[in-house]
Short mmCIF file of C-alpha atoms in Angstrom, two decimals:
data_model
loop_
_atom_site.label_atom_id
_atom_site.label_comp_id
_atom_site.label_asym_id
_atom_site.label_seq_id
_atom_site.Cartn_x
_atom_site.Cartn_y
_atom_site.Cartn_z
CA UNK A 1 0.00 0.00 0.00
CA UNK A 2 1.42 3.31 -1.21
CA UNK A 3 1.60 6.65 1.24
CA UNK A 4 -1.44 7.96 -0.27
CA UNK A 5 -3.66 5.09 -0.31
CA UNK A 6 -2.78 4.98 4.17
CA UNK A 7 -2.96 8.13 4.70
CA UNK A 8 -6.83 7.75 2.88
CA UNK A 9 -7.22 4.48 4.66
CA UNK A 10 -6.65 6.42 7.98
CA UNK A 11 -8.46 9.24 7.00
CA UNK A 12 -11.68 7.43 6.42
CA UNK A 13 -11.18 5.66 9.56
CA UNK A 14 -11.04 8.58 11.68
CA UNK A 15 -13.66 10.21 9.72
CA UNK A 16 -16.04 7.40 10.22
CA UNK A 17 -15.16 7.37 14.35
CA UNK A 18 -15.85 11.00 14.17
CA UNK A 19 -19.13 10.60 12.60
CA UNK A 20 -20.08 7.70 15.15
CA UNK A 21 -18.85 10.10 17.52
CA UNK A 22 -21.46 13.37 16.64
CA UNK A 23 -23.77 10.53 16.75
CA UNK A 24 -23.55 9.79 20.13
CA UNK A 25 -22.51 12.89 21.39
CA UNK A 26 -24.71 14.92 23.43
CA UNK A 27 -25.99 13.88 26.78
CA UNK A 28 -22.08 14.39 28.28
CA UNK A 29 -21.52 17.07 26.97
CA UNK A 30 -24.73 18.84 27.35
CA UNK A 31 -24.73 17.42 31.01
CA UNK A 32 -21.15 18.97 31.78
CA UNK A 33 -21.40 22.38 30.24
CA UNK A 34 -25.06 22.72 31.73
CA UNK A 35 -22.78 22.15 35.15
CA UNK A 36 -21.65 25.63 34.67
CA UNK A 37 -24.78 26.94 35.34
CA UNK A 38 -25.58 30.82 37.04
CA UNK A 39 -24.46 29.53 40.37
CA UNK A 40 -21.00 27.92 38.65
CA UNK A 41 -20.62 31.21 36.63
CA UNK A 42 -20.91 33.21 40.28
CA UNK A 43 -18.65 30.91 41.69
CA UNK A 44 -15.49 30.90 38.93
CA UNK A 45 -16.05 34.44 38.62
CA UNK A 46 -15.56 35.00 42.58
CA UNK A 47 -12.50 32.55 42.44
CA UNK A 48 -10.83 34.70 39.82
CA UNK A 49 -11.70 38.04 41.50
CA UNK A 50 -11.01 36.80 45.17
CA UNK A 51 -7.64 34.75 44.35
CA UNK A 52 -6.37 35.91 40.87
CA UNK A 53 -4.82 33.05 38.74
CA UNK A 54 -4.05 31.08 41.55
CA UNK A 55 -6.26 28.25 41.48
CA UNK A 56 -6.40 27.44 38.28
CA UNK A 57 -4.63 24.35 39.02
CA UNK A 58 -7.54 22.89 41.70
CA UNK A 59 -10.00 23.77 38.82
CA UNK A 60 -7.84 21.38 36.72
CA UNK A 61 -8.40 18.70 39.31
CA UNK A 62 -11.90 18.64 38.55
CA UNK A 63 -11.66 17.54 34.98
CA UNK A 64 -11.33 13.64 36.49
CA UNK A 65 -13.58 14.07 39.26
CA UNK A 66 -16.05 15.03 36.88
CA UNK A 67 -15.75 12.68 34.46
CA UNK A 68 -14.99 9.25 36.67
CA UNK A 69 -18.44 10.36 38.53
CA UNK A 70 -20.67 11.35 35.23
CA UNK A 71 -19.00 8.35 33.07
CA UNK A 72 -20.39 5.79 35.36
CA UNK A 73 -24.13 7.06 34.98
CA UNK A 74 -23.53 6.33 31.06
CA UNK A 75 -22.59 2.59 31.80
CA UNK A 76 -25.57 2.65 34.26
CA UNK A 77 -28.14 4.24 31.87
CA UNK A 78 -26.66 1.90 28.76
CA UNK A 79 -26.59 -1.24 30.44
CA UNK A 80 -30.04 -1.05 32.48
CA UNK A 81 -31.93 0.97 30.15
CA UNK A 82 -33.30 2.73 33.24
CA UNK A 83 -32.61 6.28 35.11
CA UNK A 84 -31.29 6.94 38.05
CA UNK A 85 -34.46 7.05 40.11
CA UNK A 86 -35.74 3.77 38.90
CA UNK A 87 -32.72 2.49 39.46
CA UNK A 88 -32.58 2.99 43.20
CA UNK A 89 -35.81 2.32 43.37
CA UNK A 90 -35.59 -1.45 41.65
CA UNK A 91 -32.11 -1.88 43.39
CA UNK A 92 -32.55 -0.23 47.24
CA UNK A 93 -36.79 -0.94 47.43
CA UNK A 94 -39.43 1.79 48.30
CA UNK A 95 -37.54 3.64 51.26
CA UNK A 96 -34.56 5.05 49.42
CA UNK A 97 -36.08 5.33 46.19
CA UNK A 98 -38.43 7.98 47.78
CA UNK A 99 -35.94 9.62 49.82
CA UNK A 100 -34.13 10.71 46.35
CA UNK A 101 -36.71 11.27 44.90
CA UNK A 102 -38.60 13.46 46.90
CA UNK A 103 -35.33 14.86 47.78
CA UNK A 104 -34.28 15.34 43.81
CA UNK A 105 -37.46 17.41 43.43
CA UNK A 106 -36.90 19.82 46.71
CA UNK A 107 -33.07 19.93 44.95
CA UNK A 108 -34.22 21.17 41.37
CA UNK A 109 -37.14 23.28 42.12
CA UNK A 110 -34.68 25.14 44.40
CA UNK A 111 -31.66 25.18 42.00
CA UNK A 112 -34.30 25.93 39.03
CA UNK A 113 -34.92 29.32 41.02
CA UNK A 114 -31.53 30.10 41.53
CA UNK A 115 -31.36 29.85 37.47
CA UNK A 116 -33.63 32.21 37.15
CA UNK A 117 -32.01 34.78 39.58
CA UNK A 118 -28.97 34.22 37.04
CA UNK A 119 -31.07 34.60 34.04
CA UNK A 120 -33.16 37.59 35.49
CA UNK A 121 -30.27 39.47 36.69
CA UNK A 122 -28.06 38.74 33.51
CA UNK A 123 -30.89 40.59 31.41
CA UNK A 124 -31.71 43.70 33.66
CA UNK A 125 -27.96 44.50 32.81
CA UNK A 126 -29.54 45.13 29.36
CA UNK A 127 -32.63 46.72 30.83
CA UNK A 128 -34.90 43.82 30.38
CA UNK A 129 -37.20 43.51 33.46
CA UNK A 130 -37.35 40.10 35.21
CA UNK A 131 -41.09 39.27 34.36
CA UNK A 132 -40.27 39.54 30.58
CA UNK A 133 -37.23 37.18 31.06
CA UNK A 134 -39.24 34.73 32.91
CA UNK A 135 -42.15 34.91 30.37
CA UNK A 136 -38.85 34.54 27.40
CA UNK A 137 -37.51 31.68 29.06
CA UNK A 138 -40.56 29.39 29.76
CA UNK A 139 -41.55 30.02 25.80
CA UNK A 140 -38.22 29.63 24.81
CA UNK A 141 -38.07 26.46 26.71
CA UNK A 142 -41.42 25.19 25.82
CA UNK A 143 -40.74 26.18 21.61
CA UNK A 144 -37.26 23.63 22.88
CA UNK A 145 -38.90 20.64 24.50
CA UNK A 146 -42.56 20.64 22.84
CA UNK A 147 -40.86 19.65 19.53
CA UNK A 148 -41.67 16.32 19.78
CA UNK A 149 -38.15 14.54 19.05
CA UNK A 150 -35.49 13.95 21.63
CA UNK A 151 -33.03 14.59 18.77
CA UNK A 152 -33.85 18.09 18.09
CA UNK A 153 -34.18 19.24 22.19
CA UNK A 154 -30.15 17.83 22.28
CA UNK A 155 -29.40 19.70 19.35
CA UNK A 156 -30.44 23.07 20.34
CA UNK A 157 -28.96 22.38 23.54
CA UNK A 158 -25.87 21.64 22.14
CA UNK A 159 -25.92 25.34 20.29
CA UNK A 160 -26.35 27.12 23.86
CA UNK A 161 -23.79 24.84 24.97
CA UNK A 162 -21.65 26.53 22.04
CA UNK A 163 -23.23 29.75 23.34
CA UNK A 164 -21.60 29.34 26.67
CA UNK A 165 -17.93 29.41 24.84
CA UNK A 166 -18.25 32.83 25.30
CA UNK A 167 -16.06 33.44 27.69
CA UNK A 168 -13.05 31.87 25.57
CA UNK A 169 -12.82 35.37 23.48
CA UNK A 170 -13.54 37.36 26.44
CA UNK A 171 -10.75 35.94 28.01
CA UNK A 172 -8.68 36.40 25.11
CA UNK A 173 -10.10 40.37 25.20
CA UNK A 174 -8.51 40.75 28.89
CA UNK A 175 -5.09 40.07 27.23
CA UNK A 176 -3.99 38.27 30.15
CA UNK A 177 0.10 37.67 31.16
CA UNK A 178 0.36 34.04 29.72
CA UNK A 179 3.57 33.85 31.77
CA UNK A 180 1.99 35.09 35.03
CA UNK A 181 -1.28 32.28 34.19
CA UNK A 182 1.44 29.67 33.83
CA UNK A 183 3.50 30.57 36.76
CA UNK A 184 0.76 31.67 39.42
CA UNK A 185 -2.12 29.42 38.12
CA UNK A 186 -0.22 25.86 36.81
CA UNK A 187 1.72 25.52 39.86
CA UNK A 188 -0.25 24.21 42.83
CA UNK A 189 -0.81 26.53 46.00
CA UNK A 190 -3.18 28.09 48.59
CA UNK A 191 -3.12 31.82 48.03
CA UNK A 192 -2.80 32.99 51.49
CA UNK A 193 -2.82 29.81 53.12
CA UNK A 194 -5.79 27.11 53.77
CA UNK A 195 -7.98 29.98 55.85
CA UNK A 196 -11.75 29.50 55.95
CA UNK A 197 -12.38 31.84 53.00
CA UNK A 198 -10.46 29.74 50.40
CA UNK A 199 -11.79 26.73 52.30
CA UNK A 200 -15.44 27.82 51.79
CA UNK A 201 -14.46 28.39 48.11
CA UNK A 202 -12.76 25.57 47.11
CA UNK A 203 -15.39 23.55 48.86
CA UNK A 204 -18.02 26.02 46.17
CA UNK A 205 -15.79 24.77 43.11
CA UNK A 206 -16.13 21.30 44.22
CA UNK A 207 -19.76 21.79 45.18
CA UNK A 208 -20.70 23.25 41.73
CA UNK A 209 -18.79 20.68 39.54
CA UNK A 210 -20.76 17.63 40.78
CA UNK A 211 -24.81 18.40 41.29
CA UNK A 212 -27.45 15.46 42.47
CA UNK A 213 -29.08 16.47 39.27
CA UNK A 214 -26.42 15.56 36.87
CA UNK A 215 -26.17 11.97 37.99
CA UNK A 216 -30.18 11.99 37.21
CA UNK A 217 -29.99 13.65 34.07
CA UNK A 218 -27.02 12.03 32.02
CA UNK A 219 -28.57 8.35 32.83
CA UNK A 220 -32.30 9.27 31.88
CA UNK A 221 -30.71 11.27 29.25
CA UNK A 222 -28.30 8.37 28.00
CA UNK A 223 -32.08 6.04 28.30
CA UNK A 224 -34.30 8.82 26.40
CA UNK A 225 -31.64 8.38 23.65
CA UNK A 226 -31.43 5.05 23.23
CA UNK A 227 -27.68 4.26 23.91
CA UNK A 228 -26.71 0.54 23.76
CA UNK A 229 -23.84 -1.25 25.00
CA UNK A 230 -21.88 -0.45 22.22
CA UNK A 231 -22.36 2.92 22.32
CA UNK A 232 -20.43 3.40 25.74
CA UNK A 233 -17.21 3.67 24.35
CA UNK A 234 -18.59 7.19 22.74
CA UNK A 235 -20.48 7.72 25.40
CA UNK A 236 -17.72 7.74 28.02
CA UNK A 237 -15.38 9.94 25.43
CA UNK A 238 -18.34 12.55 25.08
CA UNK A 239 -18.27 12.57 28.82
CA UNK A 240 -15.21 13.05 28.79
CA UNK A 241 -14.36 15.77 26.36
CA UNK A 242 -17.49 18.19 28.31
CA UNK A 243 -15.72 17.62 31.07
CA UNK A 244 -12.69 19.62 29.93
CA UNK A 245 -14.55 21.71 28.54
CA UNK A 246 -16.33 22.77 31.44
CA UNK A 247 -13.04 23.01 33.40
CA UNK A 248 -12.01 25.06 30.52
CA UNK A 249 -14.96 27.27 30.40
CA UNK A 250 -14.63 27.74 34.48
CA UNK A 251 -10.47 28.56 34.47
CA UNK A 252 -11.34 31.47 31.18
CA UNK A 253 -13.84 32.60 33.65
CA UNK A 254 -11.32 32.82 36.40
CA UNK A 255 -8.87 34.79 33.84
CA UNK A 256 -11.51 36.83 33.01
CA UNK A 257 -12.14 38.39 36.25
CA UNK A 258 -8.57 37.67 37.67
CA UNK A 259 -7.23 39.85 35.04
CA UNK A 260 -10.04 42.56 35.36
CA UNK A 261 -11.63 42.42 38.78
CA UNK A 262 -8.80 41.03 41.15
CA UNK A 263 -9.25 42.29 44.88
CA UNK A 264 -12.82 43.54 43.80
CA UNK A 265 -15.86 42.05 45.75
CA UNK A 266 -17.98 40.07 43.98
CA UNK A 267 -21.33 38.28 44.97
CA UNK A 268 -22.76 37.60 41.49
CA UNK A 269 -22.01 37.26 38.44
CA UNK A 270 -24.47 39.82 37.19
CA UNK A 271 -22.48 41.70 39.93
CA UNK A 272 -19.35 41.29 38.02
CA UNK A 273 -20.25 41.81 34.74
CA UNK A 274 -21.65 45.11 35.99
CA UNK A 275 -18.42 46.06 36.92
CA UNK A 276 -16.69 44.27 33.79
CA UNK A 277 -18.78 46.49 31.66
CA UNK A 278 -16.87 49.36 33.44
CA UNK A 279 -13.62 48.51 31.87
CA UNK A 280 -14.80 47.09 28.95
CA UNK A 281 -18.63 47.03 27.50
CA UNK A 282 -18.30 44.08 25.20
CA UNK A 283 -16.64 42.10 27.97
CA UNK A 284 -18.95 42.77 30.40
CA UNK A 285 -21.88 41.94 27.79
CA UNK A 286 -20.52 38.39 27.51
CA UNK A 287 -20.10 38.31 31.03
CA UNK A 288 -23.51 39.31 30.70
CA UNK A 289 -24.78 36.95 28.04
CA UNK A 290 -22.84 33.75 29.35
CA UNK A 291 -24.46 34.10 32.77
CA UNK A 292 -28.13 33.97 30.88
CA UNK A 293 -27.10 31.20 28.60
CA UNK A 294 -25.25 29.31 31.52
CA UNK A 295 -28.88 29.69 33.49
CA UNK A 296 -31.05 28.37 30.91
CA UNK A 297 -28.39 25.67 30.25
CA UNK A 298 -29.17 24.99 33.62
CA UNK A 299 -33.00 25.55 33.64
CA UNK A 300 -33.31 23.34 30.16
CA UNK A 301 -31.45 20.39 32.19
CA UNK A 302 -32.81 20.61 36.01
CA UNK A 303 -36.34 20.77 35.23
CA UNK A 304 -35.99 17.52 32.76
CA UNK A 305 -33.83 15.66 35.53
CA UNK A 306 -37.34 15.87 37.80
CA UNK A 307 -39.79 15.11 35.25
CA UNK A 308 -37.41 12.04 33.82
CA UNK A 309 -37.34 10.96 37.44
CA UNK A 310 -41.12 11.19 38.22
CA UNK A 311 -41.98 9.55 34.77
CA UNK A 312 -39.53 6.64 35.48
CA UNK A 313 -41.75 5.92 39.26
CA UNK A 314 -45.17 6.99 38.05
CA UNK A 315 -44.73 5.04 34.97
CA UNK A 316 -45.53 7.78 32.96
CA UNK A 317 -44.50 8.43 29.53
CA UNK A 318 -41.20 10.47 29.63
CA UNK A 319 -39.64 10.50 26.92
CA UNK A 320 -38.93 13.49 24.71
CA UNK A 321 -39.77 11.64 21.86
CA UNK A 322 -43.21 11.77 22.38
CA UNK A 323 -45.83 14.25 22.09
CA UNK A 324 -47.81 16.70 24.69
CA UNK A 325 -50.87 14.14 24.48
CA UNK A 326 -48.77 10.72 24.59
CA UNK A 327 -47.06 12.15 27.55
CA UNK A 328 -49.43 14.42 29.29
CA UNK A 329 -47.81 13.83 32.92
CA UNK A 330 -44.12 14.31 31.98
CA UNK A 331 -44.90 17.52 30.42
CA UNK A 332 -46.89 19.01 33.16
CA UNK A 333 -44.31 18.25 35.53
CA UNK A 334 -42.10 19.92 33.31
CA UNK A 335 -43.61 23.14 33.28
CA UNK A 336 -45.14 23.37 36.70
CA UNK A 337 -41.63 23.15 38.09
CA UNK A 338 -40.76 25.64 35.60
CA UNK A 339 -43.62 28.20 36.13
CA UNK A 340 -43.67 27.79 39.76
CA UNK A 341 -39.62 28.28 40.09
CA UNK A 342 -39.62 31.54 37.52
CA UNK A 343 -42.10 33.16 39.95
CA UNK A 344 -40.12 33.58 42.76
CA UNK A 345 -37.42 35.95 41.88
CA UNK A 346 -40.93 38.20 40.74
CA UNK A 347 -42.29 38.05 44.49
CA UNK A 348 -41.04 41.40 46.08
CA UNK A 349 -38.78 40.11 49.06
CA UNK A 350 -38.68 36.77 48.43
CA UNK A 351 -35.70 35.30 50.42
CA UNK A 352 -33.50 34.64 47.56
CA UNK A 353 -30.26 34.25 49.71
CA UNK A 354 -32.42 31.99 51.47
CA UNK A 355 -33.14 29.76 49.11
CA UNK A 356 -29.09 29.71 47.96
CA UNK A 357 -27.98 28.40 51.40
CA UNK A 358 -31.07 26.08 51.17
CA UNK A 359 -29.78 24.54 47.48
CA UNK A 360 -26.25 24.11 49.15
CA UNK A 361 -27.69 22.02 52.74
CA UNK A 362 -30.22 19.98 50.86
CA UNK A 363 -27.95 19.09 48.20
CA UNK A 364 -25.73 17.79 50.61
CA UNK A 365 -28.61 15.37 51.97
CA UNK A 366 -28.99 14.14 48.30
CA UNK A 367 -25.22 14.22 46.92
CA UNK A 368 -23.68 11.43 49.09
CA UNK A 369 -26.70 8.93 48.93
CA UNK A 370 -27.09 9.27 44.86
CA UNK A 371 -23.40 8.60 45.01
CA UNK A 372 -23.16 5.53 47.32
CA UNK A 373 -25.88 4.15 45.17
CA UNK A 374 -23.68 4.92 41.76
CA UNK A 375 -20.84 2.74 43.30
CA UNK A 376 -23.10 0.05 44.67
CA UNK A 377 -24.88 -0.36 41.39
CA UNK A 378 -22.11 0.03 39.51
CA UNK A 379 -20.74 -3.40 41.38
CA UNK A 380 -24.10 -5.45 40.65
CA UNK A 381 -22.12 -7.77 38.90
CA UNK A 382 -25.44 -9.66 38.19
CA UNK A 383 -26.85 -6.90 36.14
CA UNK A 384 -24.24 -4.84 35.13
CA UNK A 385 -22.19 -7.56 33.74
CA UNK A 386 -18.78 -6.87 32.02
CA UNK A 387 -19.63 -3.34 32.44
CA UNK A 388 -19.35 -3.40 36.15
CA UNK A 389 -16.39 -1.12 37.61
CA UNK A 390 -13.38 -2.90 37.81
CA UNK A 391 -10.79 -2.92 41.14
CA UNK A 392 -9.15 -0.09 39.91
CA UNK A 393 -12.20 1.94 38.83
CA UNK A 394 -13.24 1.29 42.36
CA UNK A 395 -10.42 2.94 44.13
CA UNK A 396 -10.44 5.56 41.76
CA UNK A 397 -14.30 6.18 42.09
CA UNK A 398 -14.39 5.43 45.76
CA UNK A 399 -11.81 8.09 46.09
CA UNK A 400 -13.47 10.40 44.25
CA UNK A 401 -16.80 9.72 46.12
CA UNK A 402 -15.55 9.89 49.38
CA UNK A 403 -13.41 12.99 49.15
CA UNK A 404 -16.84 14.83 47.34
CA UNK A 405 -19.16 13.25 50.23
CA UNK A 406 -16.25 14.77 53.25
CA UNK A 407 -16.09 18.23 51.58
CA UNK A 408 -19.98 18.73 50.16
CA UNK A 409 -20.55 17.54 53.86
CA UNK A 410 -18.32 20.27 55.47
CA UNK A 411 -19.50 23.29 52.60
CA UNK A 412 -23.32 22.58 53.49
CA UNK A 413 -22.79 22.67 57.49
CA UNK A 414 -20.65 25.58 57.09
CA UNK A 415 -23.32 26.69 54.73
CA UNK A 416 -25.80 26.28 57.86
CA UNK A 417 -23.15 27.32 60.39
CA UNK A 418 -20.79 30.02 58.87
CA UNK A 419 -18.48 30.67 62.33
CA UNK A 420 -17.91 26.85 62.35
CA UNK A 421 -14.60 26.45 60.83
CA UNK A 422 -13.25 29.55 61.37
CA UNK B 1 -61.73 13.21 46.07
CA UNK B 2 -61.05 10.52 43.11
CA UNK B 3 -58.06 12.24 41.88
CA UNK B 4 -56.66 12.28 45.53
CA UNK B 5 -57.56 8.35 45.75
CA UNK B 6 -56.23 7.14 42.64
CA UNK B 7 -52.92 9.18 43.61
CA UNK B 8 -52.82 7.30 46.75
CA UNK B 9 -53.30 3.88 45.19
CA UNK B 10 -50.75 4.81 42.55
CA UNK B 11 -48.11 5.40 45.73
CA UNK B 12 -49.60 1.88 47.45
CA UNK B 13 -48.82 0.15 44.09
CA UNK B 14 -45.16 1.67 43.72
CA UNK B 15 -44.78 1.10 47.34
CA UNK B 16 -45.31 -2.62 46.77
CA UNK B 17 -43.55 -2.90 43.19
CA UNK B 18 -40.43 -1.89 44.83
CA UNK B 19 -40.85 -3.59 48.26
CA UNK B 20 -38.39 -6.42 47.71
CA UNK B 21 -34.48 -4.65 46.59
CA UNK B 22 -33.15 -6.24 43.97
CA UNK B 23 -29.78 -5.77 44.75
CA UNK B 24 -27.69 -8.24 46.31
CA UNK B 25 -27.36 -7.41 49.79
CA UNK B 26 -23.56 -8.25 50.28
CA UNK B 27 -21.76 -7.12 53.84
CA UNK B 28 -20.56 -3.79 51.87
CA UNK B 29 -23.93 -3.06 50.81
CA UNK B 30 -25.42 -3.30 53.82
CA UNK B 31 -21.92 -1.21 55.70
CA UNK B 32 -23.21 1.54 53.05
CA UNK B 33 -26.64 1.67 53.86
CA UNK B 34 -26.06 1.12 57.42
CA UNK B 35 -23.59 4.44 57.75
CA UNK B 36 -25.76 6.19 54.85
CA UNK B 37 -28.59 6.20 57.22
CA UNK B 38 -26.50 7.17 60.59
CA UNK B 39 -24.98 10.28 58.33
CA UNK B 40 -28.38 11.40 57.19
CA UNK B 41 -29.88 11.29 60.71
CA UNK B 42 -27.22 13.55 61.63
CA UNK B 43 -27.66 15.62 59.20
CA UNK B 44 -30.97 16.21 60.09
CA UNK B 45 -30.23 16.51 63.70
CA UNK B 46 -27.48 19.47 62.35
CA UNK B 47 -30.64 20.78 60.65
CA UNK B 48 -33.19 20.78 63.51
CA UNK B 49 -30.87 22.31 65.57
CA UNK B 50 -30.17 25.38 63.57
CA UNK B 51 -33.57 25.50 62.70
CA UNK B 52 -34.47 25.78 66.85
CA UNK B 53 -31.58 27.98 67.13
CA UNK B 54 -32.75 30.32 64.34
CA UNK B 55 -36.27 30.33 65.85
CA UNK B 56 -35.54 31.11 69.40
CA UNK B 57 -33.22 33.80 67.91
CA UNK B 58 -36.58 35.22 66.13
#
């Protein structure tokens, strides 16, 4: 065989993986960008204003923390054709199936509202008032996921996924010291030393990279589209390539605001693109824009984690392949958490900062359990076959689980009692 | 009423469809469940108590 005729023989072998590939891709991806969501966005933007460049390197860490956790709800999902909820359900009986369940829904209604702070706020910057953004997003989302075909809801998800790359030329725009990035932000260490304020926000980073709601959503997500066996391969590289690009996403985040913002106080995004629009408008727009898109991101994939779950239990229809009257129940679910969540930021004085600290302590009662249940039916040898984790995904995974359960743990009680580890 | 009824029979038959686990309950899985449940009672515990300590501060 002559140069030409391998180099075509590769060629068409790569090309054909890479078509198999846009295939499949989709729920990791969609799953791990959507993890950057409005609280995410406040929290990388915070990290780079608080602490500069300097922990770029932790955010780095999270690229396999991510993935080993999300890639073993696409074996799950592929293997048992069933979501998460189900899952424990079938596997753990009545008891802990409710408990996450009933817990999931108290999770996402909560988060959901926190989205729409993010998505309210990120339009008033561009003199939108909240009501209209709420009205926007429900048709917006309802135009997304009345469609009718799974296929076309992951699609236009993927292109506000594409949306949220915004922050790649705004980082870019900063002009940021590549030397001082390398040298402050590739090298590991604690700014300052490990005091309770970088404590509280590594503890955030770590908090926002793995959500209840993602373990939900990639399996029923992996189920709604029909992923076989065969198809995990893909399905653990599109898991994996989201999850560096979320780390990516969060560390031009942190260059954004390190560069521009460092030593400023920042709450909020909104609150920083404010100021970013100071310095420079168009950066502060896709501060601006990014924080809305990372929000409905967010909203598109919370609100479908509950009504996959309740479907799955109910035995409802719940499948975005179907239509409004083949699947009356999944869709109402859909929207009532989705109307009832977008009112909240509307009601003068609701207790917004409330409801954060409330996402952060009942997440913590939900994280470690949908965990423990991951690994434990990720070792049903009996069901999951050849596809059950191996020793060494086990140590890795356990690892992983347990370090996330300790420091979730100690962000939600200092969440509840600030003074605690002071 | 009937919507309320049928509801509750709908729990009563989930209830029942999952009463049995289907997992195979090995020593580990039973360690996990066992300290799952001790952490999640003191979590709540953590929980009532701020919530007391938030009301008598009220």
């Amino acid at each position: 065989m002559d140069f030409f005729s391998l180099l075509y023989f590769r060629f068409k072998k790569v090309w054909k993986a890479v078509r198999l590939y846009l295939v499949i891709a989709g729920p990791g991806l969609v799953v791990m960008i959507a993890d950057n969501d409005a609280g995410g966005i406040t929290t990388y933007a915070a990290t780079g204003a608080k602490y500069g460049y300097h922990l770029i390197w932790f955010l780095l860490l999270l690229i396999p923390v991510a993935y080993y956790v999300q890639e073993m709800t696409v074996r799950l999902g592929a293997v048992t054709k069933r979501g998460h909820a189900e899952a424990i359900f079938e596997s753990f009986g009545a008891f802990w199936g409710w408990f996450s369940l009933l817990d999931l829904m108290i999770v996402d209604w909560l988060t959901l509202v926190t989205e729409f702070v993010g998505m309210t706020a990120a339009l008033s910057i561009f003199g939108v008032p909240a009501w209209l953004t709420v009205i926007l997003v429900v048709l917006l989302m309802s135009v997304i996921v009345l469609n009718g075909r799974y296929w076309t809801w992951e699609k236009i998800a993927l292109g506000f996924c594409l949306l949220n790359l915004i922050y790649i030329p705004a980082a870019f725009m900063v002009n940021p010291s590549l030397s001082d990035i390398a040298g402050q932000g590739l090298i590991p260490n604690l700014p300052g030393g490990l005091n309770n304020e970088l404590f509280f926000l590594l503890m955030a980073n770590i908090g926002t990279t793995i959500a209840p709601w993602m373990l939900f959503f990639q399996q029923s997500s992996v189920v709604d589209k029909g992923l076989q066996e065969k198809d995990i391969k893909m399905g653990k590289l599109d898991t994996f390539i989201g999850s560096i690009i979320t780390v990516s996403i969060a560390i031009f985040i942190v260059i954004v605001t390190g560069t521009l913002l460092h030593g400023a106080p920042i709450d909020d995004a909104a609150t920083a693109a404010r100021m970013l629009m100071k310095t420079n408008h168009y950066i502060g727009a896709f501060m601006a824009i990014g924080l809305f898109d990372a929000g409905l991101l967010g909203a598109i994939c919370i609100s479908l984690a509950s009504s996959w779950a309740f479907g799955e239990i109910f035995g409802w229809a719940h499948s975005l392949n179907t239509k409004v009257k083949e699947a009356p129940w999944f869709y109402i679910s859909f929207f009532f958490t989705l109307a009832t969540a977008g009112v909240v930021p509307l009601i003068p004085g609701a207790p917004l900062v409330l409801i954060t600290l409330f996402v952060q302590v009942v997440a913590v009662t939900l994280l470690p359990a949908a965990l423990v249940f991951l690994i434990l039916l990720l070792n049903d040898k009996k069901t999951m076959g050849e596809y059950a984790n191996s020793r060494l995904q086990n140590i890795v995974s356990t690892t992983i689980v347990v370090a996330i359960i300790i420091l979730s743990t100690m962000y939600g009680v200092s969440a509840l009692f600030p003074n605690l580890f002071q | 009423m009937r919507m309320i009824n049928q509801f509750f029979s709908k729990i009563r038959e989930i209830n029942q469809r999952y009463s049995k686990p289907t997992v195979e309950m090995s020593r580990a899985v039973k360690i996990s469940l066992a300290v799952l449940r001790v952490y999640l009672f003191l979590l709540v515990l953590l929980m009532i108590y701020k919530f007391i300590t938030v009301i008598k501060v009220v």
